XYZ file of C-alpha atoms in Angstrom:
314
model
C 33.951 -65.761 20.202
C 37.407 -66.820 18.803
C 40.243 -65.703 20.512
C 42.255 -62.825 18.872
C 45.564 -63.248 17.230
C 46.785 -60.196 19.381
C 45.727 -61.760 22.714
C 46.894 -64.874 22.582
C 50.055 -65.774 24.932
C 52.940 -64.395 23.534
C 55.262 -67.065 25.079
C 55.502 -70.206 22.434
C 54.493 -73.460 24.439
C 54.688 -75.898 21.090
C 56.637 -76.284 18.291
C 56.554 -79.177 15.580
C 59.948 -80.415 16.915
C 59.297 -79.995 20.319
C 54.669 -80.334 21.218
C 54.933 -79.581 24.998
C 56.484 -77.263 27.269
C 57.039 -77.922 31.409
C 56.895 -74.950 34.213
C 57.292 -75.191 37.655
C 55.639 -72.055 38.800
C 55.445 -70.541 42.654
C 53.099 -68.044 43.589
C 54.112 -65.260 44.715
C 57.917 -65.976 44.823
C 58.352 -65.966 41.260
C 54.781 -63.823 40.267
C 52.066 -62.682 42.399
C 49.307 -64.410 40.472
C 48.943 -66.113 36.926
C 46.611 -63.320 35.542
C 43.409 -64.579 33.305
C 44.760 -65.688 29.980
C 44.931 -68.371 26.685
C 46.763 -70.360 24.557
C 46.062 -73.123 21.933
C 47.336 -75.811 23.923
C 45.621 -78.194 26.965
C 47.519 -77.178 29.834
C 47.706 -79.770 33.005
C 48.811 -78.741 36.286
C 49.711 -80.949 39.554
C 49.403 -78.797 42.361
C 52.463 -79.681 45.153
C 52.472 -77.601 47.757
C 49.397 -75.300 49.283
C 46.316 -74.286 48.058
C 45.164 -72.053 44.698
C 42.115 -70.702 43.204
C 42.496 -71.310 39.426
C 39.777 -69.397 37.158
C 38.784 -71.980 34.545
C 36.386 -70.220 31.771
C 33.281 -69.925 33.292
C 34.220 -72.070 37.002
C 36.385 -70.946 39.738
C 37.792 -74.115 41.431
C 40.087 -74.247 44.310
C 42.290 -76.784 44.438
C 45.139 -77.990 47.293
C 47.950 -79.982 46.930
C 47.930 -83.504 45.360
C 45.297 -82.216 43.492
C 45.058 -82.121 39.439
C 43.738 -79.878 36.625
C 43.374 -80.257 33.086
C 42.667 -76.856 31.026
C 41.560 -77.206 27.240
C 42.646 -75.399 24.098
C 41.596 -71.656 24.023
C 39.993 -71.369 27.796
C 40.643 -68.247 29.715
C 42.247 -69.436 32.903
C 44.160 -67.953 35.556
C 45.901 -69.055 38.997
C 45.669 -67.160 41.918
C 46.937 -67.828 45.770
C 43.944 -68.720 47.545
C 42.197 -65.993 50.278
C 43.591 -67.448 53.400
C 47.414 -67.638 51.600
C 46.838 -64.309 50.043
C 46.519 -63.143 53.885
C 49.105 -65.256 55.312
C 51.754 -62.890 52.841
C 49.579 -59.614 53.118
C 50.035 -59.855 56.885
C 54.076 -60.935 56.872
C 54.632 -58.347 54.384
C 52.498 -55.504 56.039
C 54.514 -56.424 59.410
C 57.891 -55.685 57.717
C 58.842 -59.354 57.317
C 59.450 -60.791 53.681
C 57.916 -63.435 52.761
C 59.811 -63.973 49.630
C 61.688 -67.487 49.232
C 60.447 -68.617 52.960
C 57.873 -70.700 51.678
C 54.645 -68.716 53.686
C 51.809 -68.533 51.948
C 53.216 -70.403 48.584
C 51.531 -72.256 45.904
C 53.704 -74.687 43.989
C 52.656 -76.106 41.246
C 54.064 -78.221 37.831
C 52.599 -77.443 34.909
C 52.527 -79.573 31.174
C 51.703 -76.866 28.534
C 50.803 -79.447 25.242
C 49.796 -79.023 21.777
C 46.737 -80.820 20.528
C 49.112 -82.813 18.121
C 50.086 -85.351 21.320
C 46.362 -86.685 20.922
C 46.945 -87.014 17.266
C 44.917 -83.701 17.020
C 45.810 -84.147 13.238
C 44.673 -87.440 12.615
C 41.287 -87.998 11.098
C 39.865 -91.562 12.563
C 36.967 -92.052 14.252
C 38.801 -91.615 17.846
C 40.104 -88.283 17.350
C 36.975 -87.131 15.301
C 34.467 -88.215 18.379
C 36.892 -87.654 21.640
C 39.557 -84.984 20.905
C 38.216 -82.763 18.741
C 35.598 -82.229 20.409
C 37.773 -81.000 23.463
C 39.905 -78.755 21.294
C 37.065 -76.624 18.982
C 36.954 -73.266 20.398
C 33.080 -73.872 21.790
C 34.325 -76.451 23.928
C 34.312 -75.884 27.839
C 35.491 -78.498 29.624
C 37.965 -78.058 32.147
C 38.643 -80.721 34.859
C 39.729 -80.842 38.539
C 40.829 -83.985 40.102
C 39.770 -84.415 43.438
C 41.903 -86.322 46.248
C 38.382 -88.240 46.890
C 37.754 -89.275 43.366
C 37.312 -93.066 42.666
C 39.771 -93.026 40.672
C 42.400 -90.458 42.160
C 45.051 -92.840 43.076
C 45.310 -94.135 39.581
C 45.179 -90.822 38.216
C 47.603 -89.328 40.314
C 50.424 -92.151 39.742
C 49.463 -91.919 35.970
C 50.273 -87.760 36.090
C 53.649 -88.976 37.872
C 54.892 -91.029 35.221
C 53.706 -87.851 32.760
C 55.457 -85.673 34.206
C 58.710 -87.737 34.980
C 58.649 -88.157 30.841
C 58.970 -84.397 30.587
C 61.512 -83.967 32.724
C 63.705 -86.842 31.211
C 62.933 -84.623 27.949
C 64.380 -87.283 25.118
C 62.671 -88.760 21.931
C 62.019 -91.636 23.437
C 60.224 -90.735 26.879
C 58.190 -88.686 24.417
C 56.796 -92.010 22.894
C 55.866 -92.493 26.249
C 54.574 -89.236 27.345
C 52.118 -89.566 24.387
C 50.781 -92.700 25.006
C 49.927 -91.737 29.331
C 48.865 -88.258 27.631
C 45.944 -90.614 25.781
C 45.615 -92.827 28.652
C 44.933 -89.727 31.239
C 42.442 -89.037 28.302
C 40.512 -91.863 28.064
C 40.416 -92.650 31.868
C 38.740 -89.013 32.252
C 36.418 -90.145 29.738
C 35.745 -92.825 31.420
C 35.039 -91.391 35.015
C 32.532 -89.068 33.029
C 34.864 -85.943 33.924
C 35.133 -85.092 30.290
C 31.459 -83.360 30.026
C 31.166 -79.782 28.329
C 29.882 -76.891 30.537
C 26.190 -76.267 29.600
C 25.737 -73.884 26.614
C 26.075 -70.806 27.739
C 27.676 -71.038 30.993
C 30.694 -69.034 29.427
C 28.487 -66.039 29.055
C 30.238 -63.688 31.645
C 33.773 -64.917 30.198
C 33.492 -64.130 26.569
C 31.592 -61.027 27.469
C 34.566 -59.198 28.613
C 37.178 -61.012 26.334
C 37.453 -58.367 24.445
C 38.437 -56.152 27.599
C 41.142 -59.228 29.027
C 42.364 -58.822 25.699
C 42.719 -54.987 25.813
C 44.262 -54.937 28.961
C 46.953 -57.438 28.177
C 47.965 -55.253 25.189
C 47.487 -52.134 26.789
C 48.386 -52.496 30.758
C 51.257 -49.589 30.609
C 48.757 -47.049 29.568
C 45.733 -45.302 31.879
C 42.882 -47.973 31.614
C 39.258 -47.034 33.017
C 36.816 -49.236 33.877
C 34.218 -46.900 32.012
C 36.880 -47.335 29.224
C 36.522 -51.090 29.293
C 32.764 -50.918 29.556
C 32.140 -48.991 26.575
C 34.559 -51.115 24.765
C 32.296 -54.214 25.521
C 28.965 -52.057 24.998
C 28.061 -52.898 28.766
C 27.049 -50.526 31.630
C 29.888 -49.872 34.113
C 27.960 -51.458 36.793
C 27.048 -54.547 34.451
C 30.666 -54.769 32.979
C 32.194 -54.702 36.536
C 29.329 -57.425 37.754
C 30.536 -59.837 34.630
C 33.839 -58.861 35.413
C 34.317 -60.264 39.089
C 32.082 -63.305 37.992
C 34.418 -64.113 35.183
C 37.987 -63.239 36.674
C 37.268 -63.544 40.194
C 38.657 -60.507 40.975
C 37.958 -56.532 39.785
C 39.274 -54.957 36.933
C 41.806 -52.562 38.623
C 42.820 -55.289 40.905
C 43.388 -57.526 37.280
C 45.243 -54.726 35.699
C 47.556 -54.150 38.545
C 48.624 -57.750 38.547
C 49.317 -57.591 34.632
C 51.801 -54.279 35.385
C 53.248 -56.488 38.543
C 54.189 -59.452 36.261
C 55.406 -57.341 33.958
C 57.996 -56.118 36.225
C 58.682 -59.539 38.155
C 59.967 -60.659 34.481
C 61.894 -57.901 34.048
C 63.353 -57.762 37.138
C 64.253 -61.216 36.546
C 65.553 -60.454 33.296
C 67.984 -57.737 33.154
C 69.550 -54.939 35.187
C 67.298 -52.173 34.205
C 67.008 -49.376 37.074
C 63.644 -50.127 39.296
C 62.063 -47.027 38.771
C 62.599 -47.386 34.405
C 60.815 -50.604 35.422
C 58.184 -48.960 37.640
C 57.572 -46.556 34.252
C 57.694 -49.381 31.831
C 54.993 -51.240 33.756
C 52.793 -48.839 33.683
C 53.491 -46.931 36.639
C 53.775 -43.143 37.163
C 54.934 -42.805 40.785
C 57.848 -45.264 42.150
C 56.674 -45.166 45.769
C 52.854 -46.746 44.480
C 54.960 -49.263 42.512
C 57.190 -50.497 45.642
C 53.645 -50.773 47.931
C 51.562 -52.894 45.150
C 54.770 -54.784 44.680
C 54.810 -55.666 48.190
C 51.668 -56.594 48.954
C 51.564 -58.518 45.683
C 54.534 -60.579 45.847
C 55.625 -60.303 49.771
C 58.785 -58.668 49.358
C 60.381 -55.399 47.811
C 61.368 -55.563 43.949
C 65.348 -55.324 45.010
C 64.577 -57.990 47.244
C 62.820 -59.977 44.309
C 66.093 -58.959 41.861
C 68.698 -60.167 44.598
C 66.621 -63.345 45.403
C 66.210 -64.159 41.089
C 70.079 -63.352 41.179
C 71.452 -65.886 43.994
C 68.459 -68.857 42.882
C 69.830 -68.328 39.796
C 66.213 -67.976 38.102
């Protein structure tokens, strides 16, 4: 299935003047989880402090720090604090503490959002026809993790250094570079035989319920069901919800309310709107159920969240 115009990430990651786009993103200072979602550009992500559970089409791969990923074109993928983090901030926020800014239970991680176009996506020799393409059409799977054990993980990991240290000089001419260890990360992945497409049909679970991810990130302010979701993928609720967890990693409910949590995260970040308008906004009809899933989301209050965006200056 092709991704939907209406789904796709609204945030622009690419232009012609400028292919790539760099994040730094913390879990659950700055959001309480990446929820599942796509774009048209590879995405490669350096993990620097603590431990994650990414969602990578079909695979869910944890991954610790010093560790690498590299997400093609048009994958569903999603990041996620892994269990024993996720109980490490449940616990300090259930106790009362706040966990927001102190570092407990945080996943840091950089993150190189690029457009196709730094491989010479456009190009039409016999390199790009028979190794990039191939890793950009919609039916291809591959995703990568880079292992602290791999052969090859030294090399790999200086080779992501210099990548990264081009983005963040951000000028014409570290871009020459950038593009040229972009192909090199490429071709040493190729090498190592890490470049191999899942087997067909190993997606199965993950473009069954598209359609539903794609709903739900349109529609997360209004009252979602899961039978809702189920008819709208011509599945059984039981079925849907089975495809569901395999897919996402988590439930449906539990995937909505982190949609309506990020949701208000940015726009606490954002602006000075009351919290409750923001509670309502996101989707929420009593403020008192928005302040508890905020909490044990993101390990603080939302005005603790605003004052903390305020004085970081985020």
């Amino acid at each position: 299935m092709t991704p939907n115009r209406e789904t796709l990430e609204k945030r622009q990651h690419s232009t012609t003047w400028m292919p790539y786009s760099y994040y730094e993103c913390r879990l659950p200072e700055w959001f309480a989880s990446v929820p599942v979602h796509w774009h048209g550009e590879f995405e490669l992500i350096h993990i620097k402090q603590g431990r994650g559970e990414f969602i990578c089409g079909s695979r869910k791969v944890e991954a610790e720090e010093g560790e690498l990923l590299l997400v093609p074109p048009n994958m569903l993928h999603a990041a996620y604090l892994c269990r024993e983090q996720k109980t490490v901030v449940e616990k300090v926020s259930g106790g009362g503490g706040s966990s927001c800014g102190d570092g407990t239970g945080t996943l840091v991680y950089d993150a190189l959002v690029f457009s196709p176009a730094m491989l010479g996506a456009g190009s039409g020799d016999r390199c790009t026809n028979e190794c990039i393409r191939p890793l950009v059409k919609d039916n291809a799977h591959m995703s990568v993790c880079i292992r602290r054990d791999m052969a090859a993980y030294e090399e790999l990991a200086a080779l992501t250094a210099r990548i990264f240290s081009c983005v963040r000089d951000n000028s014409a001419r570290a871009d020459l570079l950038l593009k040229s260890e972009l192909l090199r990360l490429i071709w040493m992945l190729e090498e190592c035989g890490e470049l191999l497409p899942e087997k067909k049909g190993a997606e199965g679970e993950s473009e069954a319920i598209r359609p539903a991810l794609e709903y739900m990130a349109q529609n997360f302010r209004e009252d979602i069901t899961v039978e809702q979701l189920a008819r709208l993928v011509h599945l059984s609720k039981s079925h849907f919800m089975r495809c569901f967890r395999k897919a996402v990693g988590i439930g449906a409910i539990e995937h909505l309310s982190q949609l309506r949590i990020r949701a208000a995260c940015e726009m606490l970040g954002d602006g000075t709107e009351q919290i409750a308008d923001i509670a309502f906004a996101c989707g929420y009809s009593n403020l008192s159920n928005f302040n508890r899933q905020f909490l044990k989301r993101v390990g603080c209050s939302p005005k603790e969240y605003r004052k903390r965006n305020k004085t970081s200056g985020l």
